[in-house]
GROMACS .gro file of C-alpha atoms in nm:
model
  416
    1MET     CA    1   0.001  -0.005   0.002
    2LEU     CA    2   0.102   0.349  -0.069
    3SER     CA    3   0.152   0.599   0.197
    4GLU     CA    4  -0.056   0.904   0.229
    5LYS     CA    5   0.215   1.137   0.146
    6THR     CA    6   0.320   0.927  -0.166
    7ILE     CA    7  -0.034   0.960  -0.268
    8GLN     CA    8  -0.040   1.322  -0.242
    9VAL     CA    9   0.299   1.370  -0.426
   10ILE     CA   10   0.175   1.173  -0.721
   11LYS     CA   11  -0.150   1.371  -0.750
   12SER     CA   12   0.033   1.672  -0.739
   13THR     CA   13   0.203   1.568  -1.057
   14VAL     CA   14  -0.117   1.531  -1.255
   15PRO     CA   15  -0.112   1.873  -1.426
   16VAL     CA   16   0.231   1.815  -1.536
   17LEU     CA   17   0.158   1.477  -1.687
   18GLU     CA   18  -0.150   1.622  -1.869
   19ILE     CA   19   0.109   1.848  -2.060
   20HIS     CA   20   0.426   1.672  -2.061
   21GLY     CA   21   0.280   1.296  -2.064
   22THR     CA   22   0.376   1.193  -2.445
   23ALA     CA   23   0.708   1.391  -2.440
   24ILE     CA   24   0.797   1.162  -2.142
   25THR     CA   25   0.710   0.838  -2.282
   26LYS     CA   26   0.837   0.955  -2.638
   27ARG     CA   27   1.178   0.993  -2.432
   28PHE     CA   28   1.132   0.682  -2.227
   29TYR     CA   29   1.074   0.437  -2.534
   30GLN     CA   30   1.406   0.618  -2.685
   31MET     CA   31   1.606   0.542  -2.378
   32MET     CA   32   1.485   0.200  -2.326
   33PHE     CA   33   1.534   0.068  -2.662
   34THR     CA   34   1.892   0.224  -2.684
   35ALA     CA   35   1.955   0.042  -2.353
   36HIS     CA   36   1.770  -0.274  -2.437
   37PRO     CA   37   1.732  -0.315  -2.827
   38GLU     CA   38   1.632  -0.650  -2.773
   39LEU     CA   39   1.297  -0.522  -2.667
   40LEU     CA   40   1.246  -0.414  -3.032
   41ASN     CA   41   1.144  -0.781  -3.100
   42ILE     CA   42   0.831  -0.725  -2.888
   43PHE     CA   43   0.700  -0.370  -2.971
   44ASN     CA   44   0.534  -0.268  -3.302
   45HIS     CA   45   0.752  -0.062  -3.492
   46ALA     CA   46   0.495   0.104  -3.679
   47ASN     CA   47   0.281   0.228  -3.382
   48GLN     CA   48   0.625   0.361  -3.236
   49HIS     CA   49   0.681   0.599  -3.571
   50GLN     CA   50   0.325   0.710  -3.569
   51GLY     CA   51   0.325   0.792  -3.191
   52ARG     CA   52   0.029   0.575  -3.088
   53GLN     CA   53   0.224   0.375  -2.857
   54GLN     CA   54   0.347   0.677  -2.679
   55THR     CA   55   0.025   0.848  -2.668
   56ALA     CA   56  -0.140   0.513  -2.501
   57LEU     CA   57   0.126   0.489  -2.253
   58ALA     CA   58   0.098   0.855  -2.160
   59ASN     CA   59  -0.260   0.797  -2.113
   60ALA     CA   60  -0.218   0.487  -1.916
   61VAL     CA   61   0.047   0.680  -1.686
   62TYR     CA   62  -0.194   0.964  -1.643
   63ALA     CA   63  -0.495   0.759  -1.544
   64ALA     CA   64  -0.293   0.577  -1.300
   65ALA     CA   65  -0.191   0.934  -1.145
   66VAL     CA   66  -0.550   1.040  -1.162
   67ASN     CA   67  -0.664   0.719  -0.964
   68ILE     CA   68  -0.376   0.671  -0.752
   69GLU     CA   69  -0.598   0.656  -0.456
   70LYS     CA   70  -0.826   0.372  -0.591
   71LEU     CA   71  -0.618   0.189  -0.848
   72GLU     CA   72  -0.890  -0.065  -0.849
   73SER     CA   73  -1.087   0.189  -1.073
   74ILE     CA   74  -0.848   0.130  -1.380
   75LEU     CA   75  -0.838  -0.256  -1.328
   76PRO     CA   76  -1.042  -0.287  -1.682
   77VAL     CA   77  -0.772  -0.104  -1.827
   78VAL     CA   78  -0.496  -0.321  -1.657
   79LYS     CA   79  -0.666  -0.642  -1.782
   80GLN     CA   80  -0.694  -0.481  -2.154
   81ILE     CA   81  -0.309  -0.406  -2.149
   82ALA     CA   82  -0.220  -0.731  -1.959
   83HIS     CA   83  -0.394  -0.927  -2.255
   84LYS     CA   84  -0.173  -0.750  -2.465
   85HIS     CA   85   0.134  -0.821  -2.270
   86ARG     CA   86   0.045  -1.177  -2.229
   87SER     CA   87   0.004  -1.216  -2.605
   88LEU     CA   88   0.312  -1.047  -2.696
   89GLY     CA   89   0.519  -1.242  -2.431
   90VAL     CA   90   0.607  -0.958  -2.170
   91LYS     CA   91   0.716  -1.129  -1.879
   92PRO     CA   92   0.809  -1.030  -1.492
   93GLU     CA   93   1.164  -0.956  -1.582
   94HIS     CA   94   1.078  -0.669  -1.841
   95TYR     CA   95   0.908  -0.458  -1.561
   96PRO     CA   96   1.225  -0.346  -1.389
   97ILE     CA   97   1.351  -0.207  -1.708
   98VAL     CA   98   1.041  -0.045  -1.802
   99GLY     CA   99   1.053   0.122  -1.447
  100GLU     CA  100   1.384   0.212  -1.484
  101ASN     CA  101   1.364   0.393  -1.777
  102LEU     CA  102   1.015   0.558  -1.712
  103LEU     CA  103   1.176   0.725  -1.400
  104ALA     CA  104   1.485   0.821  -1.598
  105ALA     CA  105   1.238   0.977  -1.873
  106ILE     CA  106   1.047   1.188  -1.607
  107LYS     CA  107   1.374   1.318  -1.485
  108ASP     CA  108   1.493   1.388  -1.811
  109VAL     CA  109   1.208   1.584  -1.952
  110LEU     CA  110   1.114   1.756  -1.629
  111GLY     CA  111   1.475   1.857  -1.534
  112ASP     CA  112   1.487   2.010  -1.188
  113ALA     CA  113   1.093   2.002  -1.145
  114ALA     CA  114   1.149   1.615  -1.103
  115THR     CA  115   1.276   1.645  -0.734
  116ASP     CA  116   1.373   1.353  -0.537
  117GLU     CA  117   1.068   1.354  -0.374
  118ILE     CA  118   0.861   1.315  -0.685
  119ILE     CA  119   1.082   1.050  -0.844
  120GLN     CA  120   1.078   0.829  -0.516
  121ALA     CA  121   0.713   0.880  -0.515
  122TRP     CA  122   0.678   0.757  -0.861
  123ALA     CA  123   0.945   0.472  -0.804
  124GLU     CA  124   0.703   0.330  -0.509
  125ALA     CA  125   0.370   0.407  -0.704
  126TYR     CA  126   0.531   0.209  -1.015
  127GLY     CA  127   0.648  -0.089  -0.786
  128VAL     CA  128   0.286  -0.139  -0.664
  129ILE     CA  129   0.131  -0.085  -1.038
  130ALA     CA  130   0.407  -0.337  -1.164
  131ASP     CA  131   0.290  -0.593  -0.911
  132ALA     CA  132  -0.079  -0.581  -1.020
  133PHE     CA  133   0.043  -0.626  -1.395
  134ILE     CA  134   0.260  -0.923  -1.285
  135GLY     CA  135  -0.006  -1.076  -1.089
  136VAL     CA  136  -0.276  -1.035  -1.357
  137GLU     CA  137  -0.076  -1.159  -1.632
  138ALA     CA  138   0.055  -1.471  -1.437
  139ASP     CA  139  -0.291  -1.587  -1.397
  140MET     CA  140  -0.353  -1.528  -1.782
  141TYR     CA  141  -0.048  -1.717  -1.875
  142ALA     CA  142  -0.148  -2.015  -1.668
  143GLN     CA  143  -0.491  -2.020  -1.821
  144ALA     CA  144  -0.354  -1.979  -2.179
  145GLU     CA  145  -0.127  -2.304  -2.117
  146GLN     CA  146  -0.377  -2.523  -1.889
  147GLN     CA  147  -0.678  -2.459  -2.122
  148THR     CA  148  -0.797  -2.741  -2.338
  149GLY     CA  149  -0.588  -2.703  -2.637
  150GLY     CA  150  -0.388  -2.423  -2.492
  151TRP     CA  151  -0.007  -2.374  -2.496
  152SER     CA  152   0.279  -2.176  -2.351
  153GLY     CA  153   0.478  -1.903  -2.577
  154ASP     CA  154   0.436  -1.942  -2.960
  155ARG     CA  155   0.304  -2.252  -3.149
  156ALA     CA  156   0.366  -2.334  -3.502
  157PHE     CA  157   0.049  -2.320  -3.718
  158ARG     CA  158   0.025  -2.405  -4.096
  159VAL     CA  159  -0.154  -2.206  -4.350
  160ALA     CA  160  -0.405  -2.456  -4.446
  161ARG     CA  161  -0.586  -2.208  -4.692
  162LYS     CA  162  -0.520  -1.872  -4.834
  163VAL     CA  163  -0.836  -1.680  -4.965
  164GLN     CA  164  -0.870  -1.340  -5.125
  165GLU     CA  165  -1.188  -1.169  -4.993
  166SER     CA  166  -1.154  -0.870  -5.159
  167ASP     CA  167  -0.883  -0.639  -5.337
  168VAL     CA  168  -0.733  -0.571  -5.007
  169ILE     CA  169  -0.831  -0.827  -4.754
  170THR     CA  170  -0.706  -1.185  -4.743
  171SER     CA  171  -0.806  -1.445  -4.516
  172PHE     CA  172  -0.569  -1.729  -4.358
  173TYR     CA  173  -0.687  -2.052  -4.232
  174LEU     CA  174  -0.462  -2.166  -3.984
  175VAL     CA  175  -0.402  -2.523  -3.811
  176PRO     CA  176  -0.173  -2.664  -3.559
  177GLU     CA  177   0.128  -2.832  -3.723
  178ASP     CA  178   0.129  -3.071  -3.425
  179GLY     CA  179  -0.217  -3.190  -3.532
  180GLY     CA  180  -0.361  -3.111  -3.164
  181ALA     CA  181  -0.666  -2.912  -3.079
  182VAL     CA  182  -0.683  -2.540  -3.082
  183ALA     CA  183  -0.766  -2.349  -2.772
  184SER     CA  184  -1.113  -2.181  -2.790
  185PHE     CA  185  -1.159  -1.798  -2.760
  186GLU     CA  186  -1.419  -1.554  -2.701
  187PRO     CA  187  -1.560  -1.394  -3.030
  188GLY     CA  188  -1.381  -1.037  -3.048
  189GLN     CA  189  -1.055  -1.178  -2.931
  190TYR     CA  190  -0.722  -1.169  -3.141
  191ILE     CA  191  -0.394  -1.384  -3.182
  192SER     CA  192  -0.063  -1.249  -3.212
  193VAL     CA  193   0.137  -1.358  -3.534
  194LYS     CA  194   0.517  -1.343  -3.489
  195LEU     CA  195   0.713  -1.324  -3.817
  196GLU     CA  196   1.088  -1.331  -3.908
  197ILE     CA  197   1.096  -1.107  -4.218
  198PRO     CA  198   1.415  -1.150  -4.444
  199GLU     CA  199   1.667  -0.859  -4.411
  200GLU     CA  200   1.466  -0.732  -4.115
  201ALA     CA  201   1.683  -0.690  -3.812
  202ASN     CA  202   1.397  -0.751  -3.559
  203THR     CA  203   1.121  -0.993  -3.511
  204HIS     CA  204   0.761  -0.852  -3.596
  205ILE     CA  205   0.459  -0.928  -3.398
  206ARG     CA  206   0.114  -0.800  -3.514
  207GLN     CA  207  -0.220  -0.882  -3.354
  208TYR     CA  208  -0.514  -0.973  -3.569
  209SER     CA  209  -0.878  -1.053  -3.475
  210LEU     CA  210  -1.020  -1.398  -3.529
  211SER     CA  211  -1.278  -1.364  -3.803
  212ASP     CA  212  -1.450  -1.673  -3.758
  213SER     CA  213  -1.648  -1.854  -3.482
  214PRO     CA  214  -1.477  -2.031  -3.210
  215ASP     CA  215  -1.636  -2.387  -3.282
  216LYS     CA  216  -1.389  -2.454  -3.578
  217PRO     CA  217  -1.097  -2.684  -3.572
  218TYR     CA  218  -0.879  -2.382  -3.708
  219TYR     CA  219  -0.813  -2.016  -3.661
  220ARG     CA  220  -0.906  -1.757  -3.928
  221ILE     CA  221  -0.765  -1.421  -3.955
  222SER     CA  222  -0.847  -1.176  -4.240
  223VAL     CA  223  -0.559  -0.938  -4.315
  224LYS     CA  224  -0.586  -0.581  -4.476
  225ARG     CA  225  -0.271  -0.512  -4.711
  226GLU     CA  226  -0.189  -0.198  -4.565
  227ASP     CA  227  -0.039   0.011  -4.897
  228VAL     CA  228   0.122   0.347  -4.868
  229TYR     CA  229  -0.147   0.619  -4.779
  230GLN     CA  230  -0.055   0.974  -4.755
  231ASP     CA  231   0.197   1.016  -4.488
  232LYS     CA  232   0.186   0.637  -4.388
  233PRO     CA  233   0.440   0.375  -4.530
  234ALA     CA  234   0.323   0.041  -4.654
  235GLY     CA  235   0.260  -0.208  -4.365
  236LYS     CA  236   0.561  -0.445  -4.357
  237VAL     CA  237   0.392  -0.745  -4.195
  238SER     CA  238   0.066  -0.718  -4.392
  239ASN     CA  239   0.248  -0.689  -4.728
  240TYR     CA  240   0.468  -0.978  -4.634
  241LEU     CA  241   0.169  -1.207  -4.530
  242HIS     CA  242  -0.037  -1.103  -4.866
  243ASN     CA  243   0.261  -1.144  -5.084
  244GLU     CA  244   0.504  -1.400  -4.939
  245ILE     CA  245   0.327  -1.625  -4.720
  246LYS     CA  246   0.163  -1.938  -4.894
  247GLN     CA  247  -0.052  -2.239  -4.838
  248GLY     CA  248   0.159  -2.461  -4.661
  249ASP     CA  249   0.365  -2.210  -4.502
  250THR     CA  250   0.417  -2.202  -4.122
  251LEU     CA  251   0.312  -1.887  -3.878
  252MET     CA  252   0.394  -1.868  -3.491
  253LEU     CA  253   0.089  -1.789  -3.306
  254SER     CA  254  -0.009  -1.699  -2.942
  255VAL     CA  255  -0.304  -1.842  -2.754
  256PRO     CA  256  -0.595  -1.588  -2.825
  257ALA     CA  257  -0.647  -1.281  -2.599
  258GLY     CA  258  -0.830  -0.958  -2.588
  259THR     CA  259  -1.102  -0.812  -2.346
  260PHE     CA  260  -1.321  -0.692  -2.641
  261THR     CA  261  -1.586  -0.995  -2.627
  262LEU     CA  262  -1.943  -1.068  -2.711
  263ASP     CA  263  -2.154  -1.090  -2.381
  264GLN     CA  264  -2.332  -1.400  -2.483
  265GLN     CA  265  -2.554  -1.391  -2.160
  266ASP     CA  266  -2.706  -1.066  -2.246
  267ALA     CA  267  -3.052  -1.167  -2.425
  268ARG     CA  268  -3.115  -0.818  -2.561
  269PRO     CA  269  -3.062  -0.707  -2.929
  270VAL     CA  270  -2.730  -0.665  -3.021
  271VAL     CA  271  -2.593  -0.412  -3.309
  272LEU     CA  272  -2.273  -0.473  -3.483
  273ILE     CA  273  -2.108  -0.168  -3.648
  274SER     CA  274  -1.782  -0.192  -3.852
  275GLY     CA  275  -1.584   0.005  -4.113
  276GLY     CA  276  -1.335  -0.151  -4.336
  277VAL     CA  277  -1.149  -0.444  -4.195
  278GLY     CA  278  -1.296  -0.374  -3.866
  279LEU     CA  279  -1.566  -0.607  -3.953
  280THR     CA  280  -1.332  -0.905  -3.884
  281PRO     CA  281  -1.435  -0.931  -3.502
  282MET     CA  282  -1.779  -0.847  -3.590
  283VAL     CA  283  -1.821  -1.129  -3.829
  284SER     CA  284  -1.685  -1.379  -3.544
  285MET     CA  285  -1.946  -1.236  -3.316
  286LEU     CA  286  -2.219  -1.281  -3.600
  287GLU     CA  287  -2.108  -1.633  -3.648
  288THR     CA  288  -2.126  -1.722  -3.288
  289LEU     CA  289  -2.484  -1.572  -3.224
  290ALA     CA  290  -2.598  -1.751  -3.542
  291HIS     CA  291  -2.485  -2.080  -3.411
  292THR     CA  292  -2.542  -2.060  -3.032
  293ASN     CA  293  -2.806  -1.793  -3.000
  294PRO     CA  294  -3.039  -1.780  -3.320
  295ASP     CA  295  -3.350  -1.617  -3.161
  296ARG     CA  296  -3.121  -1.310  -3.035
  297LYS     CA  297  -3.205  -1.000  -3.269
  298VAL     CA  298  -2.890  -0.880  -3.446
  299THR     CA  299  -2.817  -0.562  -3.670
  300PHE     CA  300  -2.498  -0.588  -3.885
  301ILE     CA  301  -2.413  -0.254  -4.037
  302HIS     CA  302  -2.072  -0.230  -4.229
  303ALA     CA  303  -1.915   0.051  -4.416
  304ALA     CA  304  -1.674   0.023  -4.679
  305GLN     CA  305  -1.545   0.231  -4.962
  306ASN     CA  306  -1.705   0.002  -5.202
  307GLY     CA  307  -1.790  -0.357  -5.319
  308ASN     CA  308  -1.427  -0.403  -5.434
  309VAL     CA  309  -1.273  -0.394  -5.094
  310HIS     CA  310  -1.576  -0.521  -4.909
  311ALA     CA  311  -1.473  -0.840  -4.767
  312LEU     CA  312  -1.654  -1.147  -4.612
  313LYS     CA  313  -1.988  -1.002  -4.759
  314GLN     CA  314  -2.108  -1.347  -4.891
  315GLN     CA  315  -2.047  -1.523  -4.536
  316VAL     CA  316  -2.252  -1.242  -4.372
  317THR     CA  317  -2.509  -1.250  -4.675
  318ASP     CA  318  -2.546  -1.624  -4.625
  319LEU     CA  319  -2.585  -1.594  -4.239
  320ALA     CA  320  -2.869  -1.335  -4.263
  321SER     CA  321  -3.043  -1.551  -4.536
  322ARG     CA  322  -3.055  -1.839  -4.280
  323SER     CA  323  -3.146  -1.637  -3.975
  324PRO     CA  324  -3.458  -1.412  -3.979
  325GLN     CA  325  -3.332  -1.236  -3.666
  326VAL     CA  326  -3.042  -1.096  -3.860
  327ASN     CA  327  -3.072  -0.753  -4.028
  328VAL     CA  328  -2.794  -0.648  -4.251
  329LYS     CA  329  -2.700  -0.316  -4.401
  330TRP     CA  330  -2.455  -0.186  -4.621
  331CYS     CA  331  -2.311   0.150  -4.651
  332TYR     CA  332  -2.060   0.233  -4.914
  333GLU     CA  333  -1.885   0.563  -4.935
  334ARG     CA  334  -1.806   0.570  -5.314
  335PRO     CA  335  -2.001   0.271  -5.503
  336THR     CA  336  -1.856   0.173  -5.811
  337ASP     CA  337  -2.109   0.146  -6.127
  338ALA     CA  338  -2.113  -0.225  -6.064
  339ASP     CA  339  -2.226  -0.169  -5.722
  340ARG     CA  340  -2.506   0.060  -5.856
  341GLU     CA  341  -2.620  -0.168  -6.136
  342LEU     CA  342  -2.619  -0.465  -5.880
  343GLY     CA  343  -2.798  -0.286  -5.596
  344GLN     CA  344  -2.520  -0.416  -5.343
  345PHE     CA  345  -2.560  -0.156  -5.082
  346ASP     CA  346  -2.846   0.041  -4.872
  347LYS     CA  347  -2.668   0.357  -4.844
  348GLU     CA  348  -2.421   0.595  -5.028
  349GLY     CA  349  -2.188   0.806  -4.827
  350TYR     CA  350  -2.149   0.798  -4.459
  351ILE     CA  351  -2.325   0.639  -4.148
  352ASP     CA  352  -2.522   0.917  -4.032
  353LEU     CA  353  -2.786   0.977  -3.752
  354PRO     CA  354  -3.099   0.975  -3.967
  355TRP     CA  355  -3.010   0.638  -4.133
  356LEU     CA  356  -2.927   0.463  -3.801
  357GLN     CA  357  -3.252   0.594  -3.667
  358GLN     CA  358  -3.430   0.428  -3.944
  359ILE     CA  359  -3.242   0.090  -3.872
  360ILE     CA  360  -3.192   0.045  -3.516
  361ALA     CA  361  -3.532  -0.045  -3.341
  362THR     CA  362  -3.433   0.013  -3.000
  363THR     CA  363  -3.133   0.176  -2.787
  364ASP     CA  364  -3.203  -0.092  -2.521
  365ALA     CA  365  -2.958  -0.316  -2.686
  366SER     CA  366  -2.569  -0.386  -2.674
  367PHE     CA  367  -2.349  -0.189  -2.923
  368TYR     CA  368  -2.013  -0.308  -3.048
  369PHE     CA  369  -1.805  -0.155  -3.321
  370CYS     CA  370  -1.472  -0.137  -3.473
  371GLY     CA  371  -1.284   0.036  -3.764
  372PRO     CA  372  -1.057   0.312  -3.822
  373VAL     CA  373  -1.025   0.541  -3.525
  374LYS     CA  374  -1.202   0.837  -3.681
  375PHE     CA  375  -1.487   0.598  -3.805
  376MET     CA  376  -1.529   0.479  -3.456
  377SER     CA  377  -1.526   0.821  -3.302
  378THR     CA  378  -1.821   0.907  -3.539
  379VAL     CA  379  -2.013   0.609  -3.443
  380ASN     CA  380  -1.947   0.670  -3.064
  381ARG     CA  381  -2.094   1.039  -3.108
  382LEU     CA  382  -2.417   0.936  -3.317
  383LEU     CA  383  -2.472   0.637  -3.072
  384LYS     CA  384  -2.466   0.877  -2.769
  385GLU     CA  385  -2.689   1.126  -2.971
  386LEU     CA  386  -2.923   0.842  -3.007
  387GLY     CA  387  -2.949   0.792  -2.638
  388VAL     CA  388  -2.747   0.491  -2.615
  389SER     CA  389  -2.593   0.448  -2.235
  390ASP     CA  390  -2.224   0.416  -2.197
  391SER     CA  391  -2.244   0.079  -2.057
  392ASP     CA  392  -2.406  -0.050  -2.360
  393ILE     CA  393  -2.110   0.080  -2.597
  394HIS     CA  394  -1.828  -0.156  -2.660
  395TYR     CA  395  -1.541  -0.087  -2.916
  396GLU     CA  396  -1.200  -0.212  -3.011
  397PHE     CA  397  -0.902  -0.025  -3.106
  398PHE     CA  398  -0.679  -0.208  -3.373
  399GLY     CA  399  -0.331  -0.131  -3.193
  400PRO     CA  400  -0.272   0.099  -2.863
  401ALA     CA  401  -0.586   0.225  -2.712
  402GLY     CA  402  -0.676   0.576  -2.759
  403SER     CA  403  -0.947   0.843  -2.684
  404LEU     CA  404  -1.266   0.846  -2.915
  405GLU     CA  405  -1.312   1.194  -2.780
  406GLN     CA  406  -0.996   1.323  -2.884
  407ALA     CA  407  -1.010   1.161  -3.200
  408GLU     CA  408  -1.337   1.337  -3.293
  409PRO     CA  409  -1.349   1.432  -3.655
  410ALA     CA  410  -1.471   1.765  -3.785
  411GLU     CA  411  -1.632   1.593  -4.074
  412PRO     CA  412  -1.776   1.264  -4.140
  413ALA     CA  413  -1.514   1.000  -4.122
  414GLY     CA  414  -1.463   0.764  -4.426
  415VAL     CA  415  -1.301   0.401  -4.414
  416ARG     CA  416  -1.023   0.308  -4.663
   0.00000   0.00000   0.00000
């Protein structure tokens, strides 16, 4: 337990962290990777270059400081991060390294303002927070290994099938090389894929949502090829998977993880909203509902640029044709001539409030959504304007967690 003095010192740093938090975390990663370059094998380099990891850590540190008197209130965030850590292979021995470099970064950025008293208080607080993470993650590692079909660390899976779903999305059907069972998962969870890419100095790990239901003898991931876009370079891992990985090749996977999961005990209607490749966890949820709870009303809304990049459409359409409780709607931002001729979409442009009001029969439902950050920010705002309670709103960031409020777009957000 932290002393009252330590708590007060930590709370006094909240205004400073609000201003300088990202500068501190940016310096932290620079210092840590210089001293421990082996940790580059764990972290997503793209998120580092884009600043997303630094912002996510700054938000987590800030939340810990604000809630230092009641750290149990941030337990959901701890569990979410712990799932990521377990999936990536973060171990107890990494925490002292993080603590040492985080304290050094605070001192480096704040200079004389980071007094010995402040550094000591944060050292104590970090010890308590690290112990909480280590304890939660230890339970997760044990559960991952001990469950039916579970394993420890990475396990070799063979690409049984590779299917092009759209111009930019390809599915990989993965089965264990050892012929054993696969661990089950909750619809909405993800796996980590670890790749050794030729001529790349470090291992690359990416997390991909499972895009099929848990009752299959395989895992399926549906990966979008990230091409050069504005100031973002092409995705190394997604392009390697699309261009180099073939049927019969081997991928190393972690046990499924993640806190963005479908509540299967809730009998109320469910609304699934996705943009772009954000439909992958939604299809897993829809498949699961169709098999395990066919009487539950489901509204499935998906936004894409057009039919050329719309993946898994036939699977969703087939599910809806067999289940009268499933209502499917497509929104195309820029439909092609073929889309128009075939009438393959329900709305042109963006998801907006009047359209949602026509589709959604009740706000007494569970709402799940996933997609690009600006898309999710728009959906989050629209659901609140509809009167949906915060407790019924659930969403997933692809990558480090962020704030939808901070990402609020000035104009409607499309998908690509």
